[in-house]
XYZ file of C-alpha atoms in Angstrom:
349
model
C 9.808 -13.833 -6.445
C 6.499 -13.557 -4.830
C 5.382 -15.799 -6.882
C 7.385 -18.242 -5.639
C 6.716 -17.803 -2.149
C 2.804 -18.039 -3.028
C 3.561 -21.764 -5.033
C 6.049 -22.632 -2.385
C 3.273 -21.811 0.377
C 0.463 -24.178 -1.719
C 3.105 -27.173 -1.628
C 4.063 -26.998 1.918
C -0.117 -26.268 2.499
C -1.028 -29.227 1.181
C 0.814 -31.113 4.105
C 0.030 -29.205 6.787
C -3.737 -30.248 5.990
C -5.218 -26.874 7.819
C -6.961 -25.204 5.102
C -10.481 -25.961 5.543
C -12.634 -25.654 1.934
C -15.954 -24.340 2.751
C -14.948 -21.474 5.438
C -16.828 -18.895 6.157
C -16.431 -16.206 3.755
C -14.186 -12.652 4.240
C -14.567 -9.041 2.676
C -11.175 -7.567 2.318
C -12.450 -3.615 1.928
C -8.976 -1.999 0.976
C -8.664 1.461 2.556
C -10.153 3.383 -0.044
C -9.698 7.418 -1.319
C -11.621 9.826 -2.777
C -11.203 13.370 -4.606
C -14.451 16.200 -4.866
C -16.256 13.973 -7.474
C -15.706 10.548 -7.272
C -13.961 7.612 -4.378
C -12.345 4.332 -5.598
C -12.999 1.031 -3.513
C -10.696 -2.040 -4.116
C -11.302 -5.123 -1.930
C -11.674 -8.552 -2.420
C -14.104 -11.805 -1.385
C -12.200 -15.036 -0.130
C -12.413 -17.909 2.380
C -11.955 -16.874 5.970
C -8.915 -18.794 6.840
C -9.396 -17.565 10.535
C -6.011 -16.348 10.599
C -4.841 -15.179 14.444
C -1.472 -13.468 15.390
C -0.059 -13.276 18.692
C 3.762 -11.499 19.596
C 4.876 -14.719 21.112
C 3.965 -16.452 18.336
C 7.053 -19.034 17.041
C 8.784 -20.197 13.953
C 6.230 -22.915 12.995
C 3.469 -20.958 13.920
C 4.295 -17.756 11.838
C 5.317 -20.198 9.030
C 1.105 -21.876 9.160
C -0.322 -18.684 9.198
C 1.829 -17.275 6.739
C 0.996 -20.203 4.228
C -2.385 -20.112 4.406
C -1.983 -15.737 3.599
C -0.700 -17.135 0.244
C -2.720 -20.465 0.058
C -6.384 -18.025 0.241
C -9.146 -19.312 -1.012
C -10.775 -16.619 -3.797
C -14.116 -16.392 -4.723
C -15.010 -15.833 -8.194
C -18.380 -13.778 -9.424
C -19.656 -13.288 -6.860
C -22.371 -10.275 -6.771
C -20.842 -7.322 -4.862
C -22.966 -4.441 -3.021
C -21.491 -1.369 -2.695
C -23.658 1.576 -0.703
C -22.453 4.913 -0.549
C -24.630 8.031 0.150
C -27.918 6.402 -0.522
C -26.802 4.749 -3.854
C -26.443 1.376 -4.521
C -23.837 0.186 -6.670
C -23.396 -3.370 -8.298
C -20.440 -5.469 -9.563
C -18.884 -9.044 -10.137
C -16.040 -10.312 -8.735
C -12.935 -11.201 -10.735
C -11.493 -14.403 -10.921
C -9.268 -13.653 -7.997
C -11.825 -12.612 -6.141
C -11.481 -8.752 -5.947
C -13.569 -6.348 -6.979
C -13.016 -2.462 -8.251
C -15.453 0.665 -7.959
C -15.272 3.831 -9.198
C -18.329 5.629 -8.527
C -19.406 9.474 -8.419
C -19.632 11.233 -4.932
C -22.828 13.303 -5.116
C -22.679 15.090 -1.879
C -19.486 16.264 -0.972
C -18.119 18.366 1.871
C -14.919 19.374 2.887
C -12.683 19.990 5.962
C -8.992 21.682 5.946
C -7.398 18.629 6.917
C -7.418 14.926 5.878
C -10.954 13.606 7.024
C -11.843 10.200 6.136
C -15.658 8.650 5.439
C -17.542 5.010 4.819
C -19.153 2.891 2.758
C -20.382 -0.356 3.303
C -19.327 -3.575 0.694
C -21.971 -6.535 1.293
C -22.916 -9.825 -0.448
C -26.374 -9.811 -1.468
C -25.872 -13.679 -2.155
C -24.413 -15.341 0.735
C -25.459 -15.020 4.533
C -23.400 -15.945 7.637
C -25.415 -19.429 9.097
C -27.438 -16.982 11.590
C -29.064 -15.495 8.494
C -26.960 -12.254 8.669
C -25.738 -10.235 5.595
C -22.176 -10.434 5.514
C -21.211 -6.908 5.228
C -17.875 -4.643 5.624
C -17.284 -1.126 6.510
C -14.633 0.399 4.089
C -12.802 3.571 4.858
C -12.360 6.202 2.498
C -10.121 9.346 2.700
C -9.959 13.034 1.081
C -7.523 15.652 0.999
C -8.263 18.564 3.005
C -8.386 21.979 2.075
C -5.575 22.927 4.054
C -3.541 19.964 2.278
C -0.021 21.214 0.437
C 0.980 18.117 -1.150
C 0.019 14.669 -1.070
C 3.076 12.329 -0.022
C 3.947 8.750 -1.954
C 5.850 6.122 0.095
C 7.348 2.929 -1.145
C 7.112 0.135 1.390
C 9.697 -2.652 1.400
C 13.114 -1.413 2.390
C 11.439 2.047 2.602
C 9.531 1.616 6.048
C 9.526 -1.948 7.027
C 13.676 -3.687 6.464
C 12.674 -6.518 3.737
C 15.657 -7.524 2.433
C 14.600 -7.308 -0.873
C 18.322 -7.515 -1.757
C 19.356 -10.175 -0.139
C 21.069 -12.786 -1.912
C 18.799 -15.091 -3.366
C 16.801 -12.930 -1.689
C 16.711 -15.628 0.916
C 16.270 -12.977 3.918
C 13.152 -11.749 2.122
C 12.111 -15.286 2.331
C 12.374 -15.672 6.284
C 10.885 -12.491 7.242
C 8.076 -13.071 5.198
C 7.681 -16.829 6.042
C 8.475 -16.916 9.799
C 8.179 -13.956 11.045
C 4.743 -11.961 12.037
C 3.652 -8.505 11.949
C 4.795 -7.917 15.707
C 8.538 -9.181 14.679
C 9.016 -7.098 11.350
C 11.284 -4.564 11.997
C 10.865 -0.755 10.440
C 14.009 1.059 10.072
C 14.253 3.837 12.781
C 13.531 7.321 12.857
C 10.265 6.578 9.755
C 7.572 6.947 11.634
C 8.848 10.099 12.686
C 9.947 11.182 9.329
C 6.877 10.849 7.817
C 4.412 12.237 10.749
C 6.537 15.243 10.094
C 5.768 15.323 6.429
C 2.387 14.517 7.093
C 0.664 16.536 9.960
C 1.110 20.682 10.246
C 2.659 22.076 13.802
C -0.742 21.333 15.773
C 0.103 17.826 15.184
C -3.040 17.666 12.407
C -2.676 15.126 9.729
C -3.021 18.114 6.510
C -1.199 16.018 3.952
C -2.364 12.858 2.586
C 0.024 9.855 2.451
C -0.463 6.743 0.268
C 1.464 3.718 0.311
C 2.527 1.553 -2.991
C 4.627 -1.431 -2.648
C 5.477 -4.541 -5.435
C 3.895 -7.197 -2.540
C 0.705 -9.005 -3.310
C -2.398 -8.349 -1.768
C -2.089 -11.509 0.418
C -0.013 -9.055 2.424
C -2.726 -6.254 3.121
C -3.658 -6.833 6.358
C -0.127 -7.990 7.339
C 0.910 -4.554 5.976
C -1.821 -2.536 7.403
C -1.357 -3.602 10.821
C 2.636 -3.411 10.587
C 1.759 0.374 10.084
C -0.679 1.026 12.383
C 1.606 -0.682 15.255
C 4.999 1.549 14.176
C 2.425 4.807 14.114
C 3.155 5.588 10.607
C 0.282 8.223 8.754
C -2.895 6.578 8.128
C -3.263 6.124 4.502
C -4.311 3.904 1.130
C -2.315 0.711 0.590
C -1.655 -0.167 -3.075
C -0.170 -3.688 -3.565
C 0.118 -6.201 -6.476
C -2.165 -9.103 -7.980
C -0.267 -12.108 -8.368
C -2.954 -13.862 -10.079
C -2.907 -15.292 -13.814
C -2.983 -12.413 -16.116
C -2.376 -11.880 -20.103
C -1.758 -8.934 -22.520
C -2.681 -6.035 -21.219
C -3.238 -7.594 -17.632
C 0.713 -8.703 -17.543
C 1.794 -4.927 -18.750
C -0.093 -3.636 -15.809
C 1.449 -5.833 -13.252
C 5.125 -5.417 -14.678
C 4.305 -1.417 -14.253
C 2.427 -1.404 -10.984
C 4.153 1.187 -9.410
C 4.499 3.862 -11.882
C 0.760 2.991 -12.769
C -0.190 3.885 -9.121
C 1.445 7.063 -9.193
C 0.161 7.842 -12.107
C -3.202 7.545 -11.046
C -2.543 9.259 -8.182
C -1.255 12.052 -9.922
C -4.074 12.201 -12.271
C -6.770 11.899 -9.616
C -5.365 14.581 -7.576
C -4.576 16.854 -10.898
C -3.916 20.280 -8.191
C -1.701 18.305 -5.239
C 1.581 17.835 -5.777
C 3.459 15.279 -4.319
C 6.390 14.445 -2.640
C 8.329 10.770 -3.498
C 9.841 8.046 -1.109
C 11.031 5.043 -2.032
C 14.449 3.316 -1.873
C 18.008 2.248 -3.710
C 17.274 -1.414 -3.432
C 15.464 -1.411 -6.897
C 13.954 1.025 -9.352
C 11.869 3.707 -7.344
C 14.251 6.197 -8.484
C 13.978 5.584 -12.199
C 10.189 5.639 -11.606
C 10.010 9.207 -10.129
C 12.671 10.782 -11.916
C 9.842 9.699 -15.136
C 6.886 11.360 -13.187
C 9.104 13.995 -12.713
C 10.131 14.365 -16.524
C 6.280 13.909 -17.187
C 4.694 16.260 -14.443
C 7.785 18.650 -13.370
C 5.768 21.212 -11.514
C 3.649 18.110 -9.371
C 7.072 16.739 -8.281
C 8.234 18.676 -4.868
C 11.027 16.725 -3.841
C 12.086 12.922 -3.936
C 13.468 10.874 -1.051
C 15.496 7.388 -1.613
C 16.855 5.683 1.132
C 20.674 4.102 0.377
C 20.703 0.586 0.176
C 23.385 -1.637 1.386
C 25.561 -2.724 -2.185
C 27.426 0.599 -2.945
C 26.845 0.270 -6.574
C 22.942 0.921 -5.707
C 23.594 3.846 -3.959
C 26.289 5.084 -6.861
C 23.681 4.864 -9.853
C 20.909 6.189 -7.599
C 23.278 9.331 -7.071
C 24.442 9.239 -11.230
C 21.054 9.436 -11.644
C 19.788 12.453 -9.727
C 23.671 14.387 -10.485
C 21.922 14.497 -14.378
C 19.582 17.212 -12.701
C 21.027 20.084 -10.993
C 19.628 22.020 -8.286
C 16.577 20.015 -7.735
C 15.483 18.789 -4.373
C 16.262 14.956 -5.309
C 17.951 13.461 -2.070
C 19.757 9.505 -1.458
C 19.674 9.577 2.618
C 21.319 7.453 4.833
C 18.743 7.716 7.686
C 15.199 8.504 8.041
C 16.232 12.094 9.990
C 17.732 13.145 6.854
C 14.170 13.759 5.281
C 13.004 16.087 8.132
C 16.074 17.949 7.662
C 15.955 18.386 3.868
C 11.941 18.956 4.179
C 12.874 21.610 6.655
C 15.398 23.272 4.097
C 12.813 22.766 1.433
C 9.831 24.824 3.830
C 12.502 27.346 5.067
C 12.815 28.190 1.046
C 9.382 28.070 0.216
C 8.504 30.891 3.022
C 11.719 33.226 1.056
């Protein structure tokens, strides 16, 4: 699907004749995290397309900008910089342009709630034209000491309506293609829902939240920003690489999302974790396996109801096959804060 969008996008760019080869380059730094002995930085080097976004913006407007998000112009090997508490760290670029570190944290303190550092991404090869480094400040965050769980949200007909299952999935096509970050529409009652799982009752964010979706990475900052303007927890933003890929490469993308959690769950081997994600496709199948796999890291798992009733039944067949456990299908984003209140009233008995 996304695939299509991102060859559709190339086509109609090719008319539109505003991609300009030669830009000035762009670090994406990802939002990064970290445990007590190492941090993990994704980002990625590409032509700055010099992409703005206003509210007012229109339908051909949105549908430019948009374009060139999918048209992006990657830059391959490039030499990387990564500098993190004094060290210096080194590394290629792909041949999409991104770039992966996993490096040891050497000098590491912690606070009871989730605290967040930097680092600083540069290219050691290329200069802006007044003979400045081109550089990036990534953000990194920990758990905190006081954290109880960590807290794994889907995206796409999670937070922000998609339409993934639209027919055709032609809905999924508009939003994505005219619409902008300012018009995307989250479904109501999230932001509170997950501010309550998040923070403890001094308002403190205590519990980390990371966010894993199926889009491509073209859609970070589109993402990020759709977040930040709905006031949902600030967090990690795992998406997809829609690139050419092989083997191993192909496996990876097919099982992005379980992959991610995975990791997650590995990284963070003493938080468990509590599961959001929705009807619309297979986030249910995923973490009922996590919770097969890892049955004491699992604390409860939220899908929201789609809109085809079949969805909703074989999300419900599915959880009746394990009795008593705090699996939940909700209707509206309240419903969480009421189950998680259930779940805390328990946990204090």
């Amino acid at each position: 699907m996304w695939k299509n969008i991102k060859q559709l996008s190339q086509l109609i760019g090719k008319f539109t004749n505003r991609v300009v080869i030669g830009d000035p380059l762009l670090i994406h730094a990802y939002r990064s995290y970290g445990n007590e002995k190492e941090i993990v930085v994704r980002g990625r080097v590409i032509e700055n397309e010099g992409i703005t976004v206003q509210k007012e913006d229109g339908f051909w407007k949105n549908l430019v900008n948009n374009i060139r998000r999918f048209e992006t112009d990657e830059l391959r090997s490039i030499p990387i910089h990564l500098h993190f508490q004094g060290q210096t760290y080194e590394m290629i670029s792909d041949r999409e342009g991104y770039f992966y570190f996993r490096i040891p944290r050497h000098d590491f303190s912690s606070d009871s709630i989730v605290h967040w550092d930097q680092a600083e991404i540069s290219l050691p090869e290329h200069r802006y034209k007044s003979d400045r480094l081109i550089r990036k400040k990534v953000d990194i965050m920990w758990p905190g000491s006081s954290s109880r769980y960590g807290i794994i949200s889907d995206i796409d007909d999670t937070i922000l309506m998609s339409h993934v299952g639209s027919w055709l999935k032609l809905q999924m096509i508009y939003v994505t293609l005219f619409q902008n970050v300012y018009q995307r529409k989250p479904f109501d009652g999230m932001s509170e829902a997950l501010a309550f799982l998040a923070q403890d009752a001094k308002g403190q964010h205590v519990n980390p939240t990371f966010y894993v979706s199926n889009s491509p990475w073209s859609l970070y900052e589109v993402l990020e920003e759709f977040l930040q303007i709905h006031e949902m927890p600030v967090g990690p933003i795992s998406l997809r690489d829609y690139g050419a890929f092989f083997g191993q490469q192909l496996e990876d993308f097919r099982q992005h999302k379980s992959n991610t959690i995975e990791h997650l769950l590995e990284f963070y081997p003493d938080l468990p974790f509590i599961l959001i994600g929705d009807a619309t496709e297979k986030d249910a199948d995923i973490y009922l396996e996590k919770y097969s796999k890892y049955p004491d890291r699992i604390l409860a798992i939220f899908i929201r109801e789609g809109r085809k009733k079949e969805q909703n039944l074989r999300v419900r067949e599915l959880f009746a096959t394990y009795e008593d456990q705090p699996f939940y299908l909700v209707k509206h984003s309240r419903d969480m804060m009421n189950f998680s209140r259930q779940l805390q009233s328990s946990e204090k008995h």
